[in-house]
mmCIF file of C-alpha atoms in Angstrom:
data_model
loop_
_atom_site.group_PDB
_atom_site.id
_atom_site.type_symbol
_atom_site.label_atom_id
_atom_site.label_comp_id
_atom_site.label_asym_id
_atom_site.label_seq_id
_atom_site.Cartn_x
_atom_site.Cartn_y
_atom_site.Cartn_z
ATOM 1 C CA MET U 1 38.613 242.710 238.201
ATOM 2 C CA SER U 2 42.102 242.644 239.787
ATOM 3 C CA LEU U 3 43.288 240.208 242.433
ATOM 4 C CA ARG U 4 43.280 243.013 244.958
ATOM 5 C CA PHE U 5 39.471 242.962 244.839
ATOM 6 C CA LYS U 6 38.886 239.318 243.944
ATOM 7 C CA ILE U 7 40.642 237.888 247.013
ATOM 8 C CA PRO U 8 38.837 240.048 249.678
ATOM 9 C CA ILE U 9 35.469 239.387 248.015
ATOM 10 C CA TRP U 10 36.171 235.663 247.945
ATOM 11 C CA ILE U 11 37.215 235.591 251.620
ATOM 12 C CA GLY U 12 34.225 237.728 252.648
ATOM 13 C CA LEU U 13 31.769 235.587 250.723
ATOM 14 C CA SER U 14 33.238 232.386 252.115
ATOM 15 C CA SER U 15 33.054 233.725 255.662
ATOM 16 C CA PHE U 16 29.431 234.797 255.147
ATOM 17 C CA ILE U 17 28.509 231.340 253.858
ATOM 18 C CA TYR U 18 30.257 229.687 256.813
ATOM 19 C CA PHE U 19 28.413 231.818 259.377
ATOM 20 C CA VAL U 20 25.066 231.290 257.642
ATOM 21 C CA ILE U 21 25.623 227.539 257.701
ATOM 22 C CA GLN U 22 26.527 227.712 261.384
ATOM 23 C CA PHE U 23 23.442 229.782 262.158
ATOM 24 C CA LEU U 24 21.101 227.451 260.283
ATOM 25 C CA PHE U 25 22.719 224.398 261.852
ATOM 26 C CA LEU U 26 22.263 225.766 265.368
ATOM 27 C CA GLU U 27 18.641 226.714 264.664
ATOM 28 C CA PHE U 28 17.952 223.241 263.319
ATOM 29 C CA ALA U 29 19.643 221.587 266.266
ATOM 30 C CA PHE U 30 17.744 223.473 268.969
ATOM 31 C CA GLU U 31 14.444 223.237 267.133
ATOM 32 C CA HIS U 32 14.410 219.512 266.379
ATOM 33 C CA TRP U 33 16.746 217.894 268.879
ATOM 34 C CA ARG U 34 14.288 217.749 271.770
ATOM 35 C CA ASN U 35 13.084 214.888 273.961
ATOM 36 C CA PRO U 36 9.390 214.193 274.582
ATOM 37 C CA LYS U 37 9.398 216.620 277.491
ATOM 38 C CA GLY U 38 10.529 219.405 275.131
ATOM 39 C CA GLU U 39 13.974 219.819 276.616
ATOM 40 C CA ASN U 40 17.092 220.244 274.506
ATOM 41 C CA THR U 41 19.269 217.161 274.491
ATOM 42 C CA LEU U 42 22.385 219.073 273.316
ATOM 43 C CA ASN U 43 24.327 221.469 275.439
ATOM 44 C CA PHE U 44 24.421 224.860 273.732
ATOM 45 C CA GLN U 45 28.016 225.633 274.767
ATOM 46 C CA LEU U 46 29.279 222.245 273.641
ATOM 47 C CA LEU U 47 27.605 222.656 270.266
ATOM 48 C CA GLY U 48 29.125 226.114 269.887
ATOM 49 C CA PHE U 49 32.565 224.723 270.691
ATOM 50 C CA TYR U 50 32.313 221.954 268.115
ATOM 51 C CA SER U 51 30.980 224.255 265.417
ATOM 52 C CA SER U 52 33.717 226.848 266.111
ATOM 53 C CA PHE U 53 36.356 224.140 265.892
ATOM 54 C CA LEU U 54 34.920 222.955 262.593
ATOM 55 C CA LEU U 55 34.888 226.480 261.169
ATOM 56 C CA SER U 56 38.483 227.063 262.368
ATOM 57 C CA VAL U 57 39.627 223.950 260.528
ATOM 58 C CA ILE U 58 37.817 225.102 257.403
ATOM 59 C CA ALA U 59 39.361 228.606 257.712
ATOM 60 C CA GLY U 60 42.824 227.070 258.193
ATOM 61 C CA PHE U 61 42.531 224.951 255.046
ATOM 62 C CA THR U 62 41.193 227.954 253.170
ATOM 63 C CA SER U 63 44.172 230.091 254.243
ATOM 64 C CA TYR U 64 46.567 227.278 253.324
ATOM 65 C CA TYR U 65 45.023 227.050 249.873
ATOM 66 C CA LEU U 66 45.064 230.843 249.513
ATOM 67 C CA LEU U 67 48.757 231.118 250.448
ATOM 68 C CA GLY U 68 49.578 228.301 248.030
ATOM 69 C CA PHE U 69 47.702 230.150 245.321
ATOM 70 C CA LEU U 70 49.636 233.377 246.024
ATOM 71 C CA TYR U 71 52.942 231.466 246.076
ATOM 72 C CA GLN U 72 52.204 229.894 242.687
ATOM 73 C CA LEU U 73 51.234 233.297 241.324
ATOM 74 C CA LEU U 74 54.450 234.977 242.513
ATOM 75 C CA ASN U 75 56.568 232.027 241.379
ATOM 76 C CA GLN U 76 54.978 232.216 237.937
ATOM 77 C CA MET U 77 55.757 235.939 237.778
ATOM 78 C CA VAL U 78 59.394 235.326 238.730
ATOM 79 C CA LEU U 79 59.700 232.690 236.004
ATOM 80 C CA HIS U 80 58.226 235.139 233.514
ATOM 81 C CA ILE U 81 60.659 237.858 234.628
ATOM 82 C CA GLN U 82 63.619 235.521 234.094
ATOM 83 C CA GLU U 83 62.624 234.999 230.461
ATOM 84 C CA ASP U 84 64.446 237.041 227.823
ATOM 85 C CA GLN U 85 61.194 238.499 226.504
ATOM 86 C CA THR U 86 57.977 239.530 228.204
ATOM 87 C CA PRO U 87 55.579 236.534 228.055
ATOM 88 C CA LYS U 88 52.272 236.748 226.205
ATOM 89 C CA GLU U 89 50.272 236.485 229.444
ATOM 90 C CA ILE U 90 51.920 239.669 230.728
ATOM 91 C CA GLN U 91 51.616 241.462 227.383
ATOM 92 C CA LYS U 92 47.827 241.008 227.528
ATOM 93 C CA LEU U 93 47.590 242.824 230.852
ATOM 94 C CA LYS U 94 46.697 246.498 230.904
ATOM 95 C CA ASN U 95 49.398 248.863 232.105
ATOM 96 C CA ASP U 96 47.180 250.194 234.901
ATOM 97 C CA SER U 97 46.112 246.755 236.165
ATOM 98 C CA GLU U 98 47.212 245.506 239.570
ATOM 99 C CA GLU U 99 48.781 242.347 238.100
ATOM 100 C CA TYR U 100 50.941 244.356 235.695
ATOM 101 C CA LYS U 101 52.034 246.753 238.459
ATOM 102 C CA ILE U 102 53.052 243.796 240.658
ATOM 103 C CA TYR U 103 54.951 242.274 237.746
ATOM 104 C CA ARG U 104 56.866 245.507 237.095
ATOM 105 C CA ALA U 105 57.625 246.036 240.793
ATOM 106 C CA ILE U 106 59.036 242.518 241.230
ATOM 107 C CA LYS U 107 61.065 242.838 238.033
ATOM 108 C CA PHE U 108 62.664 246.110 239.104
ATOM 109 C CA VAL U 109 63.481 244.728 242.572
ATOM 110 C CA MET U 110 65.122 241.643 241.081
ATOM 111 C CA MET U 111 67.166 243.684 238.625
ATOM 112 C CA ASP U 112 68.328 246.081 241.342
ATOM 113 C CA SER U 113 69.219 243.302 243.768
ATOM 114 C CA SER U 114 71.169 241.387 241.124
ATOM 115 C CA SER U 115 73.426 244.400 240.576
ATOM 116 C CA HIS U 116 74.199 244.508 244.300
ATOM 117 C CA VAL U 117 74.076 240.785 245.060
ATOM 118 C CA GLU U 118 77.773 240.613 245.957
ATOM 119 C CA ASP U 119 77.783 243.608 248.288
ATOM 120 C CA GLY U 120 76.962 241.456 251.293
ATOM 121 C CA GLN U 121 80.030 239.315 250.800
ATOM 122 C CA PHE U 122 82.326 242.115 251.898
ATOM 123 C CA GLU U 123 82.576 244.183 255.031
ATOM 124 C CA ASN U 124 82.761 247.496 253.229
ATOM 125 C CA LYS U 125 82.778 249.125 249.828
ATOM 126 C CA PHE U 126 86.588 249.185 249.633
ATOM 127 C CA ASP U 127 86.771 245.389 249.931
ATOM 128 C CA TRP U 128 84.187 245.021 247.177
ATOM 129 C CA ILE U 129 86.115 247.362 244.850
ATOM 130 C CA ALA U 130 89.409 245.626 245.626
ATOM 131 C CA ASN U 131 87.906 242.243 244.780
ATOM 132 C CA LYS U 132 86.581 243.506 241.453
ATOM 133 C CA ALA U 133 89.899 245.175 240.629
ATOM 134 C CA ASN U 134 91.790 241.976 241.445
ATOM 135 C CA SER U 135 89.456 239.990 239.197
ATOM 136 C CA VAL U 136 90.277 242.289 236.278
ATOM 137 C CA ILE U 137 94.037 242.360 236.881
ATOM 138 C CA LYS U 138 94.230 238.543 237.000
ATOM 139 C CA LEU U 139 93.371 238.490 233.298
ATOM 140 C CA ILE U 140 96.890 239.762 232.565
ATOM 141 C CA PRO U 141 99.424 236.904 232.306
ATOM 142 C CA ASP U 142 102.711 236.782 234.191
ATOM 143 C CA LEU U 143 105.821 238.392 232.743
ATOM 144 C CA ASP U 144 108.041 236.313 230.469
ATOM 145 C CA ILE U 145 111.362 238.100 229.925
ATOM 146 C CA PRO U 146 112.869 237.347 226.503
ATOM 147 C CA LYS U 147 116.589 236.853 225.971
ATOM 148 C CA ILE U 148 117.910 240.008 224.334
ATOM 149 C CA PRO U 149 121.576 240.078 223.254
ATOM 150 C CA GLY U 150 123.567 242.842 224.911
ATOM 151 C CA PHE U 151 121.270 243.233 227.919
ATOM 152 C CA ASP U 152 120.899 241.487 231.264
ATOM 153 C CA ILE U 153 117.372 242.001 232.618
ATOM 154 C CA ALA U 154 115.789 241.332 236.024
ATOM 155 C CA VAL U 155 112.273 242.292 237.115
ATOM 156 C CA PHE U 156 110.345 242.175 240.385
ATOM 157 C CA PRO U 157 107.648 240.950 240.612
ATOM 158 C CA SER U 158 107.122 238.676 237.621
ATOM 159 C CA GLY U 159 103.356 238.533 238.129
ATOM 160 C CA MET U 160 100.621 241.027 238.963
ATOM 161 C CA ARG U 161 99.602 239.757 242.371
ATOM 162 C CA TYR U 162 97.103 242.433 243.361
ATOM 163 C CA ALA U 163 95.128 245.273 241.808
ATOM 164 C CA GLY U 164 97.661 247.979 242.680
ATOM 165 C CA ALA U 165 100.588 246.186 241.025
ATOM 166 C CA ASP U 166 102.437 247.971 238.238
ATOM 167 C CA TYR U 167 102.241 246.674 234.694
ATOM 168 C CA ILE U 168 105.675 245.625 233.386
ATOM 169 C CA ARG U 169 106.696 244.300 229.997
ATOM 170 C CA VAL U 170 110.108 244.009 228.313
ATOM 171 C CA LEU U 171 110.059 243.184 224.590
ATOM 172 C CA LYS U 172 112.714 242.373 222.036
ATOM 173 C CA ALA U 173 112.636 244.929 219.235
ATOM 174 C CA LYS U 174 114.176 244.752 215.774
ATOM 175 C CA ASP U 175 117.174 246.824 216.849
ATOM 176 C CA GLY U 176 117.219 246.484 220.610
ATOM 177 C CA LEU U 177 115.030 246.490 223.707
ATOM 178 C CA PHE U 178 111.643 248.084 224.370
ATOM 179 C CA GLY U 179 110.053 248.237 227.821
ATOM 180 C CA ILE U 180 106.958 249.491 229.652
ATOM 181 C CA LEU U 181 106.407 250.254 233.327
ATOM 182 C CA SER U 182 102.978 251.632 234.210
ATOM 183 C CA GLY U 183 100.733 251.814 237.238
ATOM 184 C CA HIS U 184 98.726 253.963 239.590
ATOM 185 C CA ILE U 185 99.237 255.136 243.140
ATOM 186 C CA GLU U 186 95.875 253.716 244.254
ATOM 187 C CA PRO U 187 94.238 250.452 243.126
ATOM 188 C CA GLY U 188 90.758 250.385 241.631
ATOM 189 C CA VAL U 189 88.538 248.822 238.992
ATOM 190 C CA THR U 190 89.171 251.649 236.505
ATOM 191 C CA GLU U 191 92.921 251.466 237.106
ATOM 192 C CA SER U 192 92.950 247.695 236.536
ATOM 193 C CA ALA U 193 90.948 248.162 233.341
ATOM 194 C CA GLU U 194 93.489 250.740 232.116
ATOM 195 C CA LYS U 195 96.342 248.292 232.660
ATOM 196 C CA LEU U 196 94.355 245.660 230.784
ATOM 197 C CA PHE U 197 93.990 248.165 227.930
ATOM 198 C CA ILE U 198 97.750 248.695 227.951
ATOM 199 C CA HIS U 199 98.282 244.944 227.792
ATOM 200 C CA GLY U 200 95.952 244.912 224.797
ATOM 201 C CA ILE U 201 98.247 247.424 223.075
ATOM 202 C CA VAL U 202 101.275 245.272 223.870
ATOM 203 C CA SER U 203 99.533 242.159 222.549
ATOM 204 C CA SER U 204 98.766 243.907 219.267
ATOM 205 C CA LEU U 205 102.420 244.804 218.653
ATOM 206 C CA ASN U 206 104.810 242.780 216.533
ATOM 207 C CA PRO U 207 107.950 244.061 218.268
ATOM 208 C CA GLU U 208 110.652 242.050 216.506
ATOM 209 C CA SER U 209 109.646 243.496 213.141
ATOM 210 C CA GLN U 210 109.814 247.137 214.322
ATOM 211 C CA THR U 211 112.533 249.391 215.624
ATOM 212 C CA VAL U 212 112.590 250.812 219.139
ATOM 213 C CA THR U 213 111.609 254.268 217.874
ATOM 214 C CA GLU U 214 108.699 252.869 215.842
ATOM 215 C CA LEU U 215 107.411 250.903 218.851
ATOM 216 C CA MET U 216 107.568 253.913 221.138
ATOM 217 C CA GLU U 217 105.801 256.194 218.682
ATOM 218 C CA ARG U 218 103.138 253.598 217.922
ATOM 219 C CA PHE U 219 102.586 252.855 221.597
ATOM 220 C CA GLU U 220 102.347 256.560 222.425
ATOM 221 C CA SER U 221 99.720 257.089 219.718
ATOM 222 C CA HIS U 222 97.637 254.178 221.069
ATOM 223 C CA LEU U 223 97.644 255.655 224.563
ATOM 224 C CA HIS U 224 95.770 258.677 223.234
ATOM 225 C CA GLN U 225 92.803 256.464 222.317
ATOM 226 C CA ILE U 226 91.572 256.499 225.919
ATOM 227 C CA SER U 227 91.492 259.225 228.573
ATOM 228 C CA PHE U 228 93.695 257.780 231.289
ATOM 229 C CA SER U 229 93.318 259.062 234.831
ATOM 230 C CA GLU U 230 96.391 259.518 237.044
ATOM 231 C CA LEU U 231 98.408 257.053 234.937
ATOM 232 C CA LYS U 232 102.092 256.757 235.785
ATOM 233 C CA ILE U 233 103.996 255.312 232.846
ATOM 234 C CA SER U 234 107.527 254.972 231.522
ATOM 235 C CA LEU U 235 108.300 253.820 227.975
ATOM 236 C CA PHE U 236 111.957 253.124 227.347
ATOM 237 C CA GLY U 237 114.135 251.771 224.587
ATOM 238 C CA LEU U 238 117.786 250.765 224.242
ATOM 239 C CA THR U 239 119.346 250.212 220.837
ATOM 240 C CA TYR U 240 122.181 247.838 219.956
ATOM 241 C CA GLY U 241 125.569 249.494 219.484
ATOM 242 C CA THR U 242 124.677 252.913 220.935
ATOM 243 C CA ASP U 243 125.013 254.601 224.316
ATOM 244 C CA GLN U 244 121.539 256.174 224.188
ATOM 245 C CA LEU U 245 118.391 255.595 226.198
ATOM 246 C CA SER U 246 115.132 256.635 224.525
ATOM 247 C CA LEU U 247 112.608 257.577 227.170
ATOM 248 C CA LEU U 248 109.028 258.724 227.576
ATOM 249 C CA HIS U 249 108.889 259.065 231.348
ATOM 250 C CA CYS U 250 105.713 260.330 233.044
ATOM 251 C CA MET U 251 106.564 259.768 236.712
ATOM 252 C CA ASP U 252 107.916 261.607 239.735
ATOM 253 C CA MET U 253 110.371 258.783 240.362
ATOM 254 C CA PRO U 254 113.333 259.188 237.981
ATOM 255 C CA VAL U 255 115.394 256.477 236.315
ATOM 256 C CA PHE U 256 118.637 255.759 238.172
ATOM 257 C CA GLN U 257 121.869 254.991 236.324
ATOM 258 C CA PHE U 258 124.485 253.134 238.363
ATOM 259 C CA SER U 259 128.026 253.129 236.997
ATOM 260 C CA ASN U 260 131.589 253.115 238.260
ATOM 261 C CA HIS U 261 131.308 256.906 238.521
ATOM 262 C CA GLY U 262 128.380 256.775 240.978
ATOM 263 C CA ILE U 263 124.653 257.324 240.571
ATOM 264 C CA GLN U 264 123.119 259.602 237.961
ATOM 265 C CA VAL U 265 119.475 260.603 237.721
ATOM 266 C CA ILE U 266 117.634 260.523 234.375
ATOM 267 C CA GLU U 267 114.496 262.661 234.591
ATOM 268 C CA GLY U 268 112.920 262.074 231.198
ATOM 269 C CA GLY U 269 110.367 264.492 229.758
ATOM 270 C CA GLY U 270 109.438 266.133 233.034
ATOM 271 C CA ASP U 271 105.717 265.250 233.233
ATOM 272 C CA ASP U 272 104.655 263.732 236.547
ATOM 273 C CA LYS U 273 101.876 261.634 234.929
ATOM 274 C CA TRP U 274 100.386 260.851 231.551
ATOM 275 C CA TYR U 275 98.297 263.623 230.022
ATOM 276 C CA PRO U 276 96.093 262.345 227.177
ATOM 277 C CA GLY U 277 95.363 265.843 225.923
ATOM 278 C CA HIS U 278 98.771 266.565 224.367
ATOM 279 C CA ASP U 279 101.680 264.788 222.722
ATOM 280 C CA HIS U 280 104.718 263.771 224.721
ATOM 281 C CA GLN U 281 108.159 264.225 223.283
ATOM 282 C CA LEU U 282 110.662 261.394 223.553
ATOM 283 C CA ALA U 283 113.733 262.195 225.630
ATOM 284 C CA ILE U 284 117.223 260.907 224.842
ATOM 285 C CA ALA U 285 119.812 260.179 227.542
ATOM 286 C CA ASP U 286 123.440 259.634 226.464
ATOM 287 C CA GLY U 287 126.342 257.924 228.174
ATOM 288 C CA ILE U 288 124.864 254.472 228.833
ATOM 289 C CA GLU U 289 128.073 252.430 228.860
ATOM 290 C CA VAL U 290 128.768 248.700 229.048
ATOM 291 C CA GLY U 291 128.497 247.543 232.667
ATOM 292 C CA ASP U 292 126.062 250.303 233.656
ATOM 293 C CA TYR U 293 122.791 249.496 235.408
ATOM 294 C CA LEU U 294 119.502 251.258 234.731
ATOM 295 C CA VAL U 295 116.882 250.977 237.471
ATOM 296 C CA TRP U 296 113.162 251.784 237.260
ATOM 297 C CA ALA U 297 110.831 251.921 240.263
ATOM 298 C CA SER U 298 107.270 253.202 240.381
ATOM 299 C CA ASP U 299 105.991 256.283 242.186
ATOM 300 C CA LYS U 300 104.535 254.029 244.875
ATOM 301 C CA THR U 301 108.087 253.815 246.201
ATOM 302 C CA LEU U 302 107.905 257.503 247.121
ATOM 303 C CA SER U 303 104.466 257.274 248.703
ATOM 304 C CA GLU U 304 105.187 254.047 250.599
ATOM 305 C CA PHE U 305 108.382 255.252 252.249
ATOM 306 C CA GLY U 306 107.539 258.948 252.479
ATOM 307 C CA LEU U 307 110.852 259.876 250.816
ATOM 308 C CA THR U 308 111.850 262.039 247.872
ATOM 309 C CA SER U 309 113.779 260.610 244.949
ATOM 310 C CA PHE U 310 116.900 262.457 246.158
ATOM 311 C CA GLU U 311 116.579 260.905 249.632
ATOM 312 C CA ILE U 312 116.197 257.449 248.092
ATOM 313 C CA MET U 313 119.306 258.026 245.997
ATOM 314 C CA GLU U 314 121.225 258.975 249.146
ATOM 315 C CA GLU U 315 120.100 255.740 250.822
ATOM 316 C CA PHE U 316 121.407 253.612 247.956
ATOM 317 C CA VAL U 317 124.538 255.342 246.716
ATOM 318 C CA ASP U 318 127.108 254.076 249.202
ATOM 319 C CA TYR U 319 125.283 250.786 249.757
ATOM 320 C CA LEU U 320 125.302 249.731 246.080
ATOM 321 C CA LEU U 321 128.726 251.098 245.204
ATOM 322 C CA ASP U 322 130.273 249.131 248.050
ATOM 323 C CA LEU U 323 128.337 246.010 247.115
ATOM 324 C CA LYS U 324 129.445 246.018 243.435
ATOM 325 C CA PRO U 325 126.848 243.587 242.036
ATOM 326 C CA LYS U 326 127.903 241.443 239.062
ATOM 327 C CA SER U 327 124.517 240.922 237.408
ATOM 328 C CA SER U 328 121.099 242.499 237.156
ATOM 329 C CA ARG U 329 119.732 239.800 239.455
ATOM 330 C CA GLU U 330 122.283 240.632 242.151
ATOM 331 C CA MET U 331 121.466 244.316 241.759
ATOM 332 C CA LEU U 332 117.724 243.584 242.029
ATOM 333 C CA LEU U 333 118.168 241.486 245.168
ATOM 334 C CA ALA U 334 120.358 244.163 246.744
ATOM 335 C CA ILE U 335 117.771 246.875 246.039
ATOM 336 C CA ALA U 336 114.957 244.683 247.338
ATOM 337 C CA LYS U 337 116.894 243.930 250.523
ATOM 338 C CA LYS U 338 117.569 247.617 251.135
ATOM 339 C CA MET U 339 113.950 248.578 250.488
ATOM 340 C CA SER U 340 112.794 245.836 252.833
ATOM 341 C CA SER U 341 114.973 247.216 255.632
ATOM 342 C CA LEU U 342 113.728 250.764 254.940
ATOM 343 C CA GLY U 343 110.160 249.514 255.111
ATOM 344 C CA LYS U 344 110.662 247.720 258.407
ATOM 345 C CA GLU U 345 112.118 250.890 259.890
ATOM 346 C CA ARG U 346 108.773 252.493 259.028
ATOM 347 C CA LEU U 347 106.831 249.549 260.490
ATOM 348 C CA HIS U 348 105.620 248.188 257.139
ATOM 349 C CA ALA U 349 104.609 244.548 257.509
ATOM 350 C CA ASN U 350 105.401 243.744 253.861
ATOM 351 C CA PRO U 351 107.229 246.725 252.332
ATOM 352 C CA LEU U 352 107.788 245.065 248.933
ATOM 353 C CA GLU U 353 104.171 244.059 248.414
ATOM 354 C CA LYS U 354 103.256 247.154 246.380
ATOM 355 C CA LEU U 355 106.620 247.893 244.777
ATOM 356 C CA SER U 356 107.958 247.102 241.299
ATOM 357 C CA ILE U 357 111.582 247.174 240.197
ATOM 358 C CA VAL U 358 113.133 246.836 236.756
ATOM 359 C CA VAL U 359 116.916 246.444 236.425
ATOM 360 C CA ILE U 360 118.720 246.409 233.048
ATOM 361 C CA LYS U 361 122.443 245.954 232.711
ATOM 362 C CA LYS U 362 124.170 246.773 229.458
ATOM 363 C CA THR U 363 126.574 243.909 228.719
ATOM 364 C CA LYS U 364 128.010 244.881 225.332
#
């Protein structure tokens, strides 16, 4: 018999016994507690009060014991649920028994609540997603730029501070420089996981034993192992002793080349984002001379400022040519200062928070 029937029967039987005892006690009292004149020496109302009080105390202790019994039962079930395997006591229960149904119900509730236990810590779903995405992105270490002969390199930022930050790496190849800039317009858990996957590809490379072309082809083949969603990525390589830039550029934002002749735009392959379904051909840009600067910025620059790449180029052309920076660091600081002023004009509190900039100067 299940507890659902045992407990009511037990309470009913106990109550019946209590009332029978009270009835017999009252009958005994009024039958035998008489004086010689035959009058009752006990007041009927007073006796009823005392007996009711006694039965209330007994009922209170009974309820206390019953609640303690139920608490121990539920606590035992919770301990059983927390075990890796179903305990033998539960295995012996029939699937249609009340005890087994209670066990299953509590187990399902605990499993469901554990998957949503952190929801209450945040005001809305966006905050919860952002926290998870930040937790994933923090697994990627900060950028450590190697010293590569013939190139002066500056990058902002050096660490991935929040989930929407772009992934940046610059590696020393066997015959030159190999770099990656990748990110998404919007932050998210999936996006952070994709950047972590990209970092896994980078960690598996042995760049100094491979040429720039080999690294780009190998990296491109690895990217096809997962179906990326809305990935913006630029793979680039510069080889010692040549004036060529090898590029696999899947962004709306082009690469800018700053030289004594002005600003040129390098478009790359023409795709606005990475498409895992087909191969991407490497593009080659000529005319990268000593003293020239190459500048990469992510597509978030366009969305943050509400400008086209041509409008951004117009903002920078006179400003940078007049400034004439002497190093990649000076160029980076100048670009950051200009972007900060553009952001403040558009009432951005921290316009550089979501932006990434890579500056490479060819020195010989």
